[in-house]
Coordinates of C-alpha atoms in Angstrom, one line a residue:
M1 CA 24.4 -1.9 15.1
L2 CA 22.0 0.7 14.0
T3 CA 18.4 0.3 15.3
I4 CA 15.2 2.2 15.2
K5 CA 12.9 1.9 18.1
R6 CA 9.2 2.2 17.4
V7 CA 5.8 0.8 18.2
P8 CA 4.4 -1.4 15.4
T9 CA 1.0 -1.4 13.9
V10 CA -1.1 -4.4 14.9
L11 CA -3.0 -5.7 11.8
S12 CA -4.8 -8.7 13.4
N13 CA -6.2 -9.6 16.8
Y14 CA -4.0 -12.7 16.7
Q15 CA -0.8 -10.8 16.2
E16 CA 0.2 -10.1 19.8
D17 CA 0.0 -13.8 20.9
A18 CA 1.6 -15.1 17.7
S19 CA 4.2 -16.9 19.8
E20 CA 1.6 -19.0 21.6
S21 CA 0.9 -22.4 20.1
R22 CA -2.9 -22.6 19.8
G23 CA -3.0 -25.6 17.4
C24 CA -5.8 -26.4 15.0
G25 CA -9.5 -26.0 15.5
R26 CA -9.7 -22.3 16.1
N27 CA -11.0 -21.5 12.6
C28 CA -7.8 -19.8 11.3
L29 CA -6.5 -19.2 7.8
G30 CA -3.9 -21.9 8.0
K31 CA -3.8 -25.2 6.2
C32 CA -5.1 -26.9 9.4
C33 CA -8.4 -25.1 9.2
L34 CA -9.1 -23.2 6.0
P35 CA -9.5 -26.1 3.5
A36 CA -11.5 -28.2 6.0
V37 CA -13.9 -25.9 7.7
S38 CA -14.0 -22.8 5.5
K39 CA -17.4 -21.0 5.4
L40 CA -16.1 -17.9 3.6
P41 CA -18.1 -16.2 0.9
L42 CA -16.5 -15.9 -2.5
Y43 CA -16.5 -12.9 -4.9
A44 CA -15.5 -14.2 -8.3
F45 CA -14.5 -11.2 -10.5
K46 CA -14.8 -11.1 -14.2
S47 CA -11.7 -11.9 -16.2
D48 CA -12.4 -10.1 -19.5
S49 CA -9.3 -8.9 -21.3
K50 CA -10.9 -5.5 -22.0
R51 CA -10.7 -2.8 -19.3
P52 CA -14.1 -2.5 -17.6
I53 CA -15.7 0.9 -18.2
S54 CA -17.7 0.5 -15.0
P55 CA -17.8 -2.2 -12.3
S56 CA -20.7 -4.0 -13.9
G57 CA -20.9 -4.2 -17.7
A58 CA -23.4 -7.0 -18.0
T59 CA -27.0 -7.3 -16.8
D60 CA -26.4 -10.4 -14.8
D61 CA -23.5 -8.9 -12.9
P62 CA -24.0 -7.9 -9.3
P63 CA -25.4 -4.3 -9.0
A64 CA -22.8 -1.5 -9.7
D65 CA -22.3 -0.7 -6.1
F66 CA -22.4 -4.3 -4.8
F67 CA -18.7 -5.0 -4.3
L68 CA -17.9 -1.8 -2.4
N69 CA -21.1 -0.7 -0.6
S70 CA -23.0 -3.9 -0.1
L71 CA -20.2 -6.4 0.3
L72 CA -16.9 -4.9 1.5
L73 CA -18.2 -1.9 3.5
G74 CA -21.3 -3.8 4.7
Q75 CA -19.2 -6.7 6.0
W76 CA -16.6 -4.2 7.4
E77 CA -19.3 -2.5 9.4
D78 CA -20.5 -5.9 10.6
R79 CA -17.1 -6.5 12.1
L80 CA -17.1 -3.1 13.6
N81 CA -20.4 -3.8 15.4
R82 CA -19.0 -7.1 16.6
G83 CA -16.1 -5.3 18.3
L84 CA -13.3 -6.9 16.3
F85 CA -11.4 -3.6 15.9
R86 CA -8.9 -2.2 18.4
Y87 CA -10.6 1.2 18.3
D88 CA -13.4 3.0 16.5
V89 CA -11.7 4.8 13.6
T90 CA -14.9 6.5 12.6
A91 CA -14.5 8.6 15.8
C92 CA -11.1 9.8 14.8
E93 CA -10.8 13.6 14.1
T94 CA -9.8 14.4 10.5
K95 CA -9.2 17.8 8.8
V96 CA -7.7 19.2 5.6
I97 CA -4.5 21.2 6.4
P98 CA -4.8 24.7 5.0
G99 CA -2.5 25.3 2.1
E100 CA -2.0 24.7 -1.6
Q101 CA -1.5 20.9 -1.5
G102 CA -4.5 20.0 0.7
F103 CA -2.8 17.5 2.9
I104 CA -5.2 15.5 5.1
A105 CA -4.4 15.1 8.8
Q106 CA -6.0 12.5 11.1
L107 CA -5.6 12.1 14.8
N108 CA -5.4 8.4 15.4
E109 CA -4.2 7.8 19.0
G110 CA -5.4 4.2 18.8
R111 CA -2.5 3.1 16.5
H112 CA -0.1 4.0 19.3
L113 CA -1.0 1.1 21.5
K114 CA 1.9 -0.8 23.1
K115 CA 2.8 -4.4 22.3
R116 CA 5.5 -6.9 22.6
P117 CA 8.6 -5.6 20.7
T118 CA 10.1 -7.7 17.9
E119 CA 13.0 -7.1 15.6
F120 CA 12.4 -6.5 11.9
R121 CA 15.2 -5.9 9.4
V122 CA 15.0 -2.8 7.2
D123 CA 18.2 -3.3 5.2
R124 CA 16.7 -6.0 2.9
V125 CA 13.7 -5.4 0.7
L126 CA 13.4 -9.1 -0.1
Q127 CA 13.5 -11.5 2.9
P128 CA 12.3 -15.1 3.1
F129 CA 9.0 -15.9 4.7
D130 CA 9.4 -16.9 8.3
P131 CA 6.5 -19.1 9.6
A132 CA 7.7 -18.5 13.2
K133 CA 6.8 -14.8 13.0
F134 CA 3.3 -13.5 12.8
N135 CA 1.7 -14.0 9.4
F136 CA -1.8 -14.0 8.0
T137 CA -2.4 -17.7 8.3
K138 CA -2.7 -17.1 12.0
V139 CA -5.7 -14.8 11.5
G140 CA -9.1 -16.0 12.6
Q141 CA -11.7 -16.4 9.8
E142 CA -14.0 -14.0 11.7
E143 CA -11.6 -11.2 10.5
V144 CA -12.0 -12.3 6.9
L145 CA -14.8 -10.6 4.9
F146 CA -14.7 -12.8 1.7
R147 CA -12.5 -14.5 -0.8
F148 CA -11.6 -12.5 -3.9
E149 CA -10.6 -14.6 -6.9
D150 CA -10.8 -14.8 -10.7
G151 CA -14.1 -16.3 -11.8
G152 CA -12.8 -17.0 -15.3
G153 CA -15.9 -15.7 -16.9
H154 CA -17.4 -12.5 -18.5
T155 CA -19.3 -11.5 -15.4
S156 CA -18.7 -11.1 -11.7
L157 CA -20.4 -13.6 -9.4
F158 CA -20.9 -13.8 -5.7
F159 CA -21.4 -17.0 -3.6
D160 CA -22.4 -17.0 0.1
S161 CA -20.2 -19.9 0.7
A162 CA -17.7 -21.9 -1.3
S163 CA -15.3 -24.7 -0.5
V164 CA -11.6 -24.2 -0.6
D165 CA -9.4 -26.3 -2.8
E166 CA -6.0 -26.6 -1.3
A167 CA -4.5 -27.1 -4.7
N168 CA -5.8 -23.5 -5.6
P169 CA -4.9 -21.4 -2.6
P170 CA -7.5 -18.7 -2.0
S171 CA -7.0 -15.0 -1.9
V172 CA -8.8 -13.2 0.9
V173 CA -9.9 -9.8 2.0
A174 CA -9.6 -9.3 5.7
I175 CA -10.1 -6.3 8.1
N176 CA -7.1 -4.4 9.4
V177 CA -7.9 -4.3 13.1
S178 CA -5.9 -1.1 13.5
P179 CA -7.6 0.8 10.7
I180 CA -6.5 4.1 9.3
E181 CA -9.8 4.9 7.7
Y182 CA -13.3 3.7 7.1
G183 CA -13.3 0.4 5.3
H184 CA -9.6 -0.4 5.9
V185 CA -8.9 -3.9 4.7
L186 CA -6.1 -6.2 3.6
L187 CA -6.0 -8.1 0.3
I188 CA -3.9 -11.2 0.9
P189 CA -3.1 -13.1 -2.3
R190 CA -3.0 -16.9 -2.2
V191 CA -2.8 -16.9 1.6
L192 CA -1.9 -20.6 2.0
D193 CA 1.2 -20.2 -0.2
C194 CA 2.8 -18.0 2.5
L195 CA 4.3 -15.6 0.0
P196 CA 6.8 -13.0 1.4
Q197 CA 6.1 -9.3 0.9
R198 CA 7.2 -9.3 -2.7
I199 CA 5.3 -8.0 -5.7
D200 CA 4.8 -10.3 -8.8
A201 CA 2.7 -9.7 -11.9
E202 CA -0.1 -12.0 -10.8
S203 CA -0.6 -10.5 -7.4
F204 CA -0.4 -7.0 -8.7
L205 CA -3.0 -7.7 -11.3
L206 CA -5.2 -9.1 -8.5
A207 CA -5.0 -5.8 -6.7
L208 CA -5.9 -3.9 -9.9
H209 CA -9.0 -6.1 -10.3
M210 CA -10.0 -5.3 -6.8
A211 CA -9.8 -1.5 -7.5
A212 CA -11.7 -2.0 -10.8
E213 CA -14.5 -4.1 -9.1
A214 CA -14.9 -1.4 -6.4
G215 CA -15.4 1.1 -9.3
N216 CA -15.1 4.1 -7.0
P217 CA -12.2 6.7 -7.0
C218 CA -12.6 7.1 -3.3
F219 CA -11.4 3.5 -2.7
R220 CA -7.7 3.1 -3.1
L221 CA -5.2 0.3 -2.6
G222 CA -1.6 0.7 -1.4
Y223 CA 1.5 -1.4 -1.1
N224 CA 4.5 -1.0 1.2
S225 CA 7.7 -3.0 0.5
L226 CA 10.0 -4.1 3.4
G227 CA 12.2 -1.2 4.2
A228 CA 9.3 1.2 3.3
F229 CA 7.3 0.5 6.4
A230 CA 5.6 -2.8 5.6
T231 CA 5.2 -4.4 9.1
I232 CA 4.4 -8.0 8.1
N233 CA 6.5 -10.1 5.8
H234 CA 3.5 -11.9 4.2
L235 CA 2.3 -10.6 0.9
H236 CA -0.5 -8.1 1.3
F237 CA -2.0 -4.9 -0.1
Q238 CA -4.0 -2.4 2.0
A239 CA -7.1 -0.5 0.9
Y240 CA -9.6 1.9 2.4
Y241 CA -12.3 4.4 1.5
L242 CA -11.7 8.2 1.8
S243 CA -14.2 10.6 0.3
V244 CA -11.7 13.4 -0.5
P245 CA -8.9 13.4 -3.1
F246 CA -5.4 12.6 -1.9
P247 CA -3.0 15.5 -2.6
V248 CA -0.8 13.3 -4.8
E249 CA -3.8 12.7 -7.0
K250 CA -4.1 16.4 -7.7
A251 CA -0.4 17.0 -8.3
P252 CA 0.6 17.9 -11.9
T253 CA 2.5 15.3 -14.0
R254 CA 4.7 15.5 -17.1
E255 CA 4.5 12.6 -19.6
I256 CA 7.7 10.8 -20.4
P257 CA 7.9 10.2 -24.2
I258 CA 8.7 6.5 -24.8
A259 CA 10.2 5.6 -28.1
K260 CA 10.3 1.8 -27.5
G261 CA 9.0 -0.7 -25.1
L262 CA 5.3 0.0 -24.6
A263 CA 4.2 -1.1 -28.0
D264 CA 0.4 -1.1 -28.3
S265 CA -0.2 -1.5 -24.6
G266 CA -1.8 1.9 -24.2
V267 CA 0.2 2.6 -21.0
K268 CA 1.5 6.1 -20.4
I269 CA 4.3 6.9 -17.9
S270 CA 4.7 10.3 -16.4
L271 CA 6.9 12.1 -13.8
L272 CA 5.2 13.5 -10.7
M273 CA 5.7 17.2 -10.5
N274 CA 5.4 19.9 -7.7
Y275 CA 5.2 17.3 -5.0
P276 CA 7.6 16.6 -2.1
V277 CA 8.2 12.9 -3.0
R278 CA 9.6 12.1 -6.5
G279 CA 7.7 9.3 -8.2
L280 CA 6.5 7.8 -11.5
V281 CA 2.9 7.7 -12.5
Y282 CA 1.5 4.9 -14.7
E283 CA -1.9 5.1 -16.3
G284 CA -4.1 3.9 -19.1
G285 CA -3.5 0.5 -20.7
N286 CA -5.8 -1.3 -23.1
T287 CA -6.4 -4.0 -20.4
L288 CA -5.7 -4.2 -16.7
K289 CA -3.0 -6.7 -17.5
D290 CA -1.2 -4.3 -19.7
L291 CA -1.0 -1.8 -16.9
A292 CA -0.2 -4.4 -14.2
D293 CA 2.7 -5.9 -16.2
V294 CA 4.5 -2.6 -16.7
V295 CA 4.1 -1.5 -13.1
A296 CA 4.9 -4.9 -11.7
N297 CA 8.1 -5.1 -13.8
S298 CA 9.2 -1.8 -12.4
C299 CA 8.5 -2.9 -8.8
I300 CA 10.4 -6.2 -9.4
W301 CA 13.5 -4.3 -10.5
L302 CA 13.3 -2.1 -7.4
Q303 CA 12.9 -5.0 -5.0
E304 CA 15.6 -7.1 -6.6
N305 CA 18.0 -4.1 -6.3
N306 CA 17.1 -3.5 -2.7
I307 CA 15.4 -0.2 -3.2
P308 CA 12.4 0.3 -0.8
F309 CA 9.2 1.6 -2.5
N310 CA 5.5 2.3 -2.0
V311 CA 2.7 2.0 -4.5
L312 CA -0.7 3.8 -4.6
I313 CA -3.4 2.3 -6.9
S314 CA -5.8 5.1 -7.7
D315 CA -8.8 5.9 -10.0
S316 CA -10.4 2.4 -9.9
G317 CA -7.1 0.9 -11.1
R318 CA -6.5 3.2 -13.9
R319 CA -3.7 5.2 -12.3
I320 CA -0.7 3.9 -10.4
F321 CA 1.9 6.0 -8.4
L322 CA 5.3 4.4 -7.7
F323 CA 7.5 6.0 -5.1
P324 CA 11.1 4.7 -4.5
Q325 CA 12.0 6.0 -1.0
C326 CA 14.9 6.2 1.5
Y327 CA 13.3 7.4 4.8
A328 CA 14.0 4.3 6.9
E329 CA 17.6 4.3 5.7
K330 CA 18.1 7.9 6.7
Q331 CA 16.3 7.2 10.0
A332 CA 18.6 4.4 10.8
L333 CA 21.6 6.5 10.0
G334 CA 20.4 9.4 12.2
E335 CA 19.9 11.8 9.3
V336 CA 16.2 12.7 9.9
P337 CA 15.7 15.8 12.1
Q338 CA 14.6 15.0 15.6
E339 CA 11.5 17.2 15.4
L340 CA 10.2 14.9 12.7
L341 CA 11.2 11.8 14.6
D342 CA 9.3 13.0 17.7
T343 CA 6.0 12.8 15.8
Q344 CA 6.6 9.0 15.4
V345 CA 5.1 9.1 11.9
N346 CA 6.5 6.4 9.6
P347 CA 5.8 7.6 6.1
A348 CA 4.3 4.7 4.2
V349 CA 2.1 4.8 1.2
W350 CA -0.8 6.7 2.8
E351 CA 1.3 9.4 4.3
I352 CA 3.3 9.7 1.1
S353 CA 0.0 10.1 -0.8
G354 CA -0.9 13.0 1.6
H355 CA -3.0 11.4 4.3
M356 CA -1.0 12.2 7.5
V357 CA -1.9 9.8 10.3
L358 CA -0.8 11.5 13.5
K359 CA -0.6 9.8 16.9
R360 CA -0.4 12.9 19.2
R361 CA -3.0 15.6 19.6
K362 CA -0.3 18.3 19.8
D363 CA 0.9 17.3 16.3
Y364 CA -2.6 17.2 15.0
E365 CA -3.6 20.6 16.3
E366 CA -0.3 22.2 15.1
A367 CA -0.1 20.4 11.7
T368 CA 0.8 22.7 8.8
E369 CA 1.6 22.2 5.2
D370 CA 5.2 23.1 5.9
Y371 CA 5.4 20.2 8.4
A372 CA 3.9 17.7 5.9
W373 CA 6.1 18.9 3.1
R374 CA 9.3 18.7 5.2
L375 CA 8.4 15.2 6.4
L376 CA 7.7 13.9 2.9
A377 CA 10.8 15.6 1.5
E378 CA 12.9 13.3 3.8
V379 CA 11.2 10.3 2.1
S380 CA 12.2 11.3 -1.4
L381 CA 15.3 10.2 -3.4
S382 CA 17.4 13.1 -4.5
E383 CA 16.9 14.3 -8.1
E384 CA 20.1 12.8 -9.2
R385 CA 19.4 9.4 -7.5
F386 CA 15.8 9.4 -8.7
Q387 CA 16.9 9.9 -12.4
E388 CA 19.5 7.2 -12.0
V389 CA 16.8 4.7 -10.6
K390 CA 14.4 5.7 -13.3
A391 CA 17.0 5.0 -16.0
Y392 CA 17.7 1.6 -14.5
I393 CA 14.0 0.7 -14.3
F394 CA 13.5 1.7 -18.0
E395 CA 16.6 -0.3 -19.1
A396 CA 15.5 -3.4 -17.1
T397 CA 12.0 -3.3 -18.5
G398 CA 13.0 -2.6 -22.1
L399 CA 11.7 1.0 -22.2
V400 CA 13.6 3.5 -24.3
E401 CA 12.9 7.2 -23.5
A402 CA 12.6 9.5 -26.6
E403 CA 14.9 12.4 -26.7
V404 CA 12.9 15.7 -26.6
E405 CA 13.8 19.2 -25.7
D406 CA 13.0 20.0 -22.0
T407 CA 10.3 22.7 -22.0
D408 CA 9.3 22.3 -18.3
A409 CA 12.6 23.3 -16.6
N410 CA 10.9 25.8 -14.3
E411 CA 7.8 23.7 -13.4
N412 CA 8.9 23.1 -9.8
K413 CA 9.9 26.7 -9.2
G414 CA 8.9 27.8 -5.7
T415 CA 8.6 24.4 -4.1
Y416 CA 10.6 22.8 -1.3
Q417 CA 13.4 20.5 -2.5
P418 CA 13.9 17.1 -0.8
T419 CA 17.2 16.7 1.1
T420 CA 19.8 14.9 -1.0
A421 CA 20.1 11.3 0.1
S422 CA 23.0 9.0 -0.1
T423 CA 23.2 6.9 -3.3
T424 CA 24.2 3.9 -1.2
H425 CA 21.6 1.7 0.4
F426 CA 21.1 0.2 3.8
P427 CA 24.3 -0.8 5.5
E428 CA 24.4 -4.4 6.7
G429 CA 23.0 -4.6 10.2
C430 CA 20.3 -1.9 10.1
L431 CA 17.3 -3.2 12.2
V432 CA 14.0 -1.8 13.2
L433 CA 12.4 -2.7 16.4
Q434 CA 8.7 -3.1 15.8

């Protein structure tokens, strides 16, 4: 049996003692406490069909900066002052690595803390929810900042406290107690439904609404599938604030001409160019739902065909990066160079986007663009496999690519090329020790 030994990320202060039976009455997010004793504030976002130009389009909306600065970051800092985090991420050293790409390196030794090891399969992107393992219903409500739900109206509204109707499970925004950056939070759709880590159109649209309400390009959301370094099999997105552009956001793209399938949605799909990880870029859309549906359908095909992937939601929900990946598979098969394994970096959405979270000072001080590129090149599907996956995604989602003459054959000249990966996927029995 192939295994990967690693130390997991702890997302909640209740994660390490998840095996202990603490019962009801501790103000958790489970059905035993949330509907009965909830005192959580509620942010009810606008549900207009038109894409918002700014986070507040009406005079009776909250102020333009309310969602991000006053609510999310203000509440996040409150939890920081209350000592709910495992370390102070604001004290972590960060630098931009010299080079053309502008990769960002952070020294975050706090994420290397030891904990009780558990087993987590990496050979299945879709796995059933297991209530016996840690999940977000075990989180204490003090870790929750607010509920985030569709208000059903034309303006966004905020309530200091709102009762929970068990028939309509709440979506919540909670702190990540092992943060990567300032304002690092988790968006947990319909927490009481105990959904596994699996994208659907409704939950993905919720994430886009969160990006749109924040209304700030420095606030991004990310998603990791199982097999692509998600550590908890309970549906969640991650988000944080970073004041510099991610390298992937600056990378050139080449639009894919679509002859059929997008109709009047206004969505544009492009190939990511001159970047170590091959990916698709979705942008535009007449409404948030137009964009969410196209991306979600692509993700659904990937997860149903057991292909791990990562998603970055950028530009206030206007631009989405989709990365099919194979790093965990290669890691389990012993195909990743030892020098990369020694850094103990598991390339999930933030690393793939160019924010390298390093656990050892030696790696931080010696970080180079060459290192970052070589690590991310191991993540990428080969060109042949990527084109095959893209074709399957288009076929499954009803997209027909127009036939045009290739005028950009030399666009990637001079860049590193990712190592060719096997076209087969995880062999049965691959496990990862968290």
